[in-house]
PDB file of C-alpha atoms in Angstrom:
ATOM      1  CA  MET P 103     -99.716 -30.946   6.197  1.00  0.00           C
ATOM      2  CA  SER P 104     -97.759 -28.305   4.943  1.00  0.00           C
ATOM      3  CA  LYS P 105     -97.088 -27.482   1.248  1.00  0.00           C
ATOM      4  CA  GLU P 106     -93.680 -28.571   1.758  1.00  0.00           C
ATOM      5  CA  GLU P 107     -94.225 -31.986   2.970  1.00  0.00           C
ATOM      6  CA  VAL P 108     -96.764 -32.562  -0.100  1.00  0.00           C
ATOM      7  CA  PHE P 109     -94.137 -31.449  -2.234  1.00  0.00           C
ATOM      8  CA  ARG P 110     -91.659 -34.046  -0.561  1.00  0.00           C
ATOM      9  CA  LYS P 111     -93.967 -36.685  -0.643  1.00  0.00           C
ATOM     10  CA  GLN P 112     -94.516 -36.224  -4.298  1.00  0.00           C
ATOM     11  CA  VAL P 113     -91.107 -36.128  -4.985  1.00  0.00           C
ATOM     12  CA  LYS P 114     -90.320 -39.090  -3.059  1.00  0.00           C
ATOM     13  CA  LYS P 115     -93.078 -40.762  -5.320  1.00  0.00           C
ATOM     14  CA  VAL P 116     -92.043 -39.664  -8.857  1.00  0.00           C
ATOM     15  CA  TYR P 117     -88.423 -40.751  -7.285  1.00  0.00           C
ATOM     16  CA  ARG P 118     -89.690 -44.177  -6.376  1.00  0.00           C
ATOM     17  CA  LEU P 119     -91.662 -44.332  -9.424  1.00  0.00           C
ATOM     18  CA  LEU P 120     -88.160 -43.379 -11.478  1.00  0.00           C
ATOM     19  CA  VAL P 121     -86.286 -45.831  -9.366  1.00  0.00           C
ATOM     20  CA  LEU P 122     -88.912 -48.675 -10.421  1.00  0.00           C
ATOM     21  CA  LEU P 123     -89.175 -47.987 -14.169  1.00  0.00           C
ATOM     22  CA  PHE P 124     -85.261 -47.752 -14.079  1.00  0.00           C
ATOM     23  CA  SER P 125     -84.819 -51.158 -12.577  1.00  0.00           C
ATOM     24  CA  LEU P 126     -87.687 -52.492 -15.020  1.00  0.00           C
ATOM     25  CA  PHE P 127     -85.613 -51.465 -18.057  1.00  0.00           C
ATOM     26  CA  VAL P 128     -82.529 -52.342 -16.175  1.00  0.00           C
ATOM     27  CA  ILE P 129     -84.122 -55.823 -16.364  1.00  0.00           C
ATOM     28  CA  THR P 130     -85.858 -55.812 -19.338  1.00  0.00           C
ATOM     29  CA  GLY P 131     -82.205 -54.890 -20.993  1.00  0.00           C
ATOM     30  CA  GLY P 132     -80.545 -57.730 -19.031  1.00  0.00           C
ATOM     31  CA  LEU P 133     -83.389 -60.280 -20.393  1.00  0.00           C
ATOM     32  CA  LEU P 134     -82.979 -59.293 -23.659  1.00  0.00           C
ATOM     33  CA  VAL P 135     -79.300 -59.519 -24.257  1.00  0.00           C
ATOM     34  CA  TYR P 136     -79.355 -63.004 -22.433  1.00  0.00           C
ATOM     35  CA  TYR P 137     -81.721 -63.909 -25.033  1.00  0.00           C
ATOM     36  CA  THR P 138     -79.806 -62.881 -27.875  1.00  0.00           C
ATOM     37  CA  VAL P 139     -77.081 -65.280 -25.929  1.00  0.00           C
ATOM     38  CA  ASN P 140     -79.198 -68.333 -25.864  1.00  0.00           C
ATOM     39  CA  PRO P 141     -82.220 -67.905 -27.870  1.00  0.00           C
ATOM     40  CA  GLY P 142     -83.946 -71.048 -26.174  1.00  0.00           C
ATOM     41  CA  PHE P 143     -83.940 -69.274 -22.803  1.00  0.00           C
ATOM     42  CA  PHE P 144     -87.853 -68.546 -23.327  1.00  0.00           C
ATOM     43  CA  SER P 145     -88.992 -71.597 -24.942  1.00  0.00           C
ATOM     44  CA  PHE P 146     -90.422 -73.797 -22.260  1.00  0.00           C
ATOM     45  CA  LYS P 147     -90.719 -77.034 -23.755  1.00  0.00           C
ATOM     46  CA  THR P 148     -88.578 -79.500 -22.018  1.00  0.00           C
ATOM     47  CA  GLU P 149     -89.174 -82.228 -24.392  1.00  0.00           C
ATOM     48  CA  SER P 150     -86.131 -83.035 -26.372  1.00  0.00           C
ATOM     49  CA  ASN P 151     -86.206 -85.253 -29.273  1.00  0.00           C
ATOM     50  CA  THR P 152     -83.463 -86.320 -30.585  1.00  0.00           C
ATOM     51  CA  ILE P 153     -82.851 -88.366 -33.776  1.00  0.00           C
ATOM     52  CA  ALA P 154     -80.683 -91.313 -33.494  1.00  0.00           C
ATOM     53  CA  SER P 155     -79.989 -92.757 -36.850  1.00  0.00           C
ATOM     54  CA  VAL P 156     -78.959 -96.690 -36.764  1.00  0.00           C
ATOM     55  CA  PRO P 157     -77.491 -97.557 -39.358  1.00  0.00           C
ATOM     56  CA  ILE P 158     -78.493-100.826 -41.303  1.00  0.00           C
ATOM     57  CA  GLU P 159     -76.032-103.427 -41.789  1.00  0.00           C
ATOM     58  CA  VAL P 160     -75.826-104.963 -45.240  1.00  0.00           C
ATOM     59  CA  ASP P 161     -74.636-107.903 -45.793  1.00  0.00           C
ATOM     60  CA  GLU P 162     -72.123-107.524 -48.535  1.00  0.00           C
ATOM     61  CA  ASP P 163     -72.024-111.095 -49.917  1.00  0.00           C
ATOM     62  CA  ARG P 164     -75.779-112.103 -49.865  1.00  0.00           C
ATOM     63  CA  ILE P 165     -77.204-114.253 -52.399  1.00  0.00           C
ATOM     64  CA  GLU P 166     -80.462-114.467 -53.536  1.00  0.00           C
ATOM     65  CA  ASN P 167     -81.783-117.030 -56.238  1.00  0.00           C
ATOM     66  CA  GLY P 168     -78.461-117.849 -56.839  1.00  0.00           C
ATOM     67  CA  ILE P 169     -77.114-114.086 -57.662  1.00  0.00           C
ATOM     68  CA  HIS P 170     -74.415-112.745 -55.535  1.00  0.00           C
ATOM     69  CA  VAL P 171     -76.491-109.770 -54.891  1.00  0.00           C
ATOM     70  CA  ARG P 172     -73.498-107.138 -54.625  1.00  0.00           C
ATOM     71  CA  THR P 173     -71.935-107.994 -58.421  1.00  0.00           C
ATOM     72  CA  GLY P 174     -74.356-109.909 -59.662  1.00  0.00           C
ATOM     73  CA  LEU P 175     -72.292-112.748 -60.462  1.00  0.00           C
ATOM     74  CA  ILE P 176     -73.761-116.561 -60.261  1.00  0.00           C
ATOM     75  CA  ASP P 177     -73.013-118.244 -56.891  1.00  0.00           C
ATOM     76  CA  ALA P 178     -71.136-121.237 -57.846  1.00  0.00           C
ATOM     77  CA  GLU P 179     -67.283-122.349 -56.533  1.00  0.00           C
ATOM     78  CA  GLY P 180     -64.770-119.715 -56.670  1.00  0.00           C
ATOM     79  CA  LEU P 181     -67.467-116.896 -56.703  1.00  0.00           C
ATOM     80  CA  MET P 182     -65.247-115.141 -53.675  1.00  0.00           C
ATOM     81  CA  THR P 183     -62.410-115.567 -55.625  1.00  0.00           C
ATOM     82  CA  VAL P 184     -63.597-113.523 -58.365  1.00  0.00           C
ATOM     83  CA  VAL P 185     -65.219-111.369 -56.325  1.00  0.00           C
ATOM     84  CA  ASN P 186     -62.124-110.441 -54.722  1.00  0.00           C
ATOM     85  CA  ASN P 187     -59.750-110.414 -57.508  1.00  0.00           C
ATOM     86  CA  CYS P 188     -61.962-108.953 -60.230  1.00  0.00           C
ATOM     87  CA  THR P 189     -63.850-106.550 -58.996  1.00  0.00           C
ATOM     88  CA  ASN P 190     -61.322-104.703 -57.279  1.00  0.00           C
ATOM     89  CA  CYS P 191     -60.367-102.975 -60.719  1.00  0.00           C
ATOM     90  CA  HIS P 192     -63.318-103.060 -62.534  1.00  0.00           C
ATOM     91  CA  SER P 193     -67.412-103.782 -62.383  1.00  0.00           C
ATOM     92  CA  SER P 194     -68.724-107.392 -62.467  1.00  0.00           C
ATOM     93  CA  LYS P 195     -70.458-106.331 -65.215  1.00  0.00           C
ATOM     94  CA  LEU P 196     -67.338-106.437 -67.515  1.00  0.00           C
ATOM     95  CA  VAL P 197     -66.953-109.862 -66.674  1.00  0.00           C
ATOM     96  CA  ILE P 198     -70.063-111.047 -67.184  1.00  0.00           C
ATOM     97  CA  GLN P 199     -70.466-109.479 -70.539  1.00  0.00           C
ATOM     98  CA  ASN P 200     -67.413-110.864 -71.488  1.00  0.00           C
ATOM     99  CA  ARG P 201     -67.797-114.931 -72.554  1.00  0.00           C
ATOM    100  CA  MET P 202     -64.487-116.540 -73.541  1.00  0.00           C
ATOM    101  CA  THR P 203     -63.165-120.012 -73.515  1.00  0.00           C
ATOM    102  CA  ALA P 204     -60.195-120.830 -71.098  1.00  0.00           C
ATOM    103  CA  GLU P 205     -57.652-119.983 -73.139  1.00  0.00           C
ATOM    104  CA  ARG P 206     -58.898-116.566 -74.169  1.00  0.00           C
ATOM    105  CA  TRP P 207     -59.534-115.591 -70.294  1.00  0.00           C
ATOM    106  CA  ASN P 208     -55.958-116.885 -69.454  1.00  0.00           C
ATOM    107  CA  ALA P 209     -54.854-114.409 -72.533  1.00  0.00           C
ATOM    108  CA  THR P 210     -56.864-111.613 -70.870  1.00  0.00           C
ATOM    109  CA  ILE P 211     -55.526-112.150 -67.774  1.00  0.00           C
ATOM    110  CA  LYS P 212     -52.141-112.059 -68.822  1.00  0.00           C
ATOM    111  CA  TRP P 213     -52.772-108.902 -71.221  1.00  0.00           C
ATOM    112  CA  MET P 214     -54.013-107.385 -67.533  1.00  0.00           C
ATOM    113  CA  GLN P 215     -51.057-108.650 -65.794  1.00  0.00           C
ATOM    114  CA  GLU P 216     -48.721-106.951 -68.598  1.00  0.00           C
ATOM    115  CA  THR P 217     -50.763-103.822 -69.038  1.00  0.00           C
ATOM    116  CA  GLN P 218     -53.409-103.118 -66.432  1.00  0.00           C
ATOM    117  CA  ASN P 219     -50.756-103.862 -63.249  1.00  0.00           C
ATOM    118  CA  LEU P 220     -52.840-106.819 -62.421  1.00  0.00           C
ATOM    119  CA  TRP P 221     -50.816-108.977 -59.860  1.00  0.00           C
ATOM    120  CA  ASP P 222     -50.070-112.213 -59.821  1.00  0.00           C
ATOM    121  CA  LEU P 223     -52.945-114.448 -59.262  1.00  0.00           C
ATOM    122  CA  GLY P 224     -51.134-117.458 -58.719  1.00  0.00           C
ATOM    123  CA  LYS P 225     -53.480-120.777 -57.728  1.00  0.00           C
ATOM    124  CA  ASN P 226     -56.132-118.140 -57.863  1.00  0.00           C
ATOM    125  CA  GLN P 227     -56.055-117.855 -61.829  1.00  0.00           C
ATOM    126  CA  GLU P 228     -57.102-121.400 -62.545  1.00  0.00           C
ATOM    127  CA  VAL P 229     -60.405-121.142 -60.023  1.00  0.00           C
ATOM    128  CA  ILE P 230     -61.158-117.723 -61.318  1.00  0.00           C
ATOM    129  CA  VAL P 231     -60.978-118.905 -65.173  1.00  0.00           C
ATOM    130  CA  ASN P 232     -62.732-122.202 -63.994  1.00  0.00           C
ATOM    131  CA  TYR P 233     -65.338-120.293 -62.864  1.00  0.00           C
ATOM    132  CA  LEU P 234     -65.444-118.238 -65.391  1.00  0.00           C
ATOM    133  CA  VAL P 235     -65.784-120.595 -68.025  1.00  0.00           C
ATOM    134  CA  ALA P 236     -68.133-122.846 -66.346  1.00  0.00           C
ATOM    135  CA  ASN P 237     -70.884-119.960 -65.224  1.00  0.00           C
ATOM    136  CA  TYR P 238     -70.195-117.452 -68.235  1.00  0.00           C
ATOM    137  CA  PRO P 239     -69.717-119.748 -71.313  1.00  0.00           C
ATOM    138  CA  VAL P 240     -69.078-118.746 -74.649  1.00  0.00           C
ATOM    139  CA  ILE P 241     -72.433-118.574 -76.774  1.00  0.00           C
ATOM    140  CA  ASP P 242     -72.252-120.000 -80.196  1.00  0.00           C
ATOM    141  CA  VAL P 243     -73.818-117.283 -82.537  1.00  0.00           C
ATOM    142  CA  GLY P 244     -74.636-118.841 -85.712  1.00  0.00           C
ATOM    143  CA  ARG P 245     -75.012-117.011 -89.099  1.00  0.00           C
ATOM    144  CA  ARG P 246     -78.453-115.085 -89.537  1.00  0.00           C
ATOM    145  CA  ALA P 247     -81.187-117.202 -90.625  1.00  0.00           C
ATOM    146  CA  THR P 248     -81.548-116.751 -94.522  1.00  0.00           C
ATOM    147  CA  LEU P 249     -84.382-114.077 -95.227  1.00  0.00           C
ATOM    148  CA  THR P 250     -87.529-115.697 -96.586  1.00  0.00           C
ATOM    149  CA  ASN P 251     -90.924-114.235 -97.725  1.00  0.00           C
ATOM    150  CA  ILE P 252     -89.255-111.156 -98.592  1.00  0.00           C
ATOM    151  CA  ASP P 253     -91.369-108.956-101.131  1.00  0.00           C
ATOM    152  CA  TRP P 254     -88.449-107.678-103.309  1.00  0.00           C
ATOM    153  CA  TYR P 255     -89.171-104.657-105.440  1.00  0.00           C
ATOM    154  CA  GLU P 256     -86.906-103.503-108.098  1.00  0.00           C
ATOM    155  CA  LEU P 257     -85.583-100.144-107.843  1.00  0.00           C
ATOM    156  CA  LYS P 258     -86.933 -97.094-110.238  1.00  0.00           C
ATOM    157  CA  ASP P 259     -84.374 -94.724-111.709  1.00  0.00           C
TER     158      ASP P 259
END
């Protein structure tokens, strides 16, 4: 084999090696570009965990131990009329804490209609007032008991 042939073979080997390196460089570059676009490409997990949330249905009108759970009002005739007409604008706690007679409730309802844009309750007003008077009656609060067994002392100058 002549020197020229040996040189040609070596040049061909170098050429093939360079083509191989260039091909690897192009493939690696292509994979890097693809990876930047699609980062999940190299993850070999095929399982997918899908989290599904199931809405819990809550009964808005559930009653426990005679109490309407959502509002805290006592379960009695007229409850839903009170819930539908009163708790649209204010908390049921405001209703519960005000214990009035039928006359005072009617006056309060009239005041709300004149000043707070409460709609005409029609026949529901009687149902509402009867419910409130029956379930949240006026509590008689008497005078404070007379103080006894007090150790009085004289003020000093």
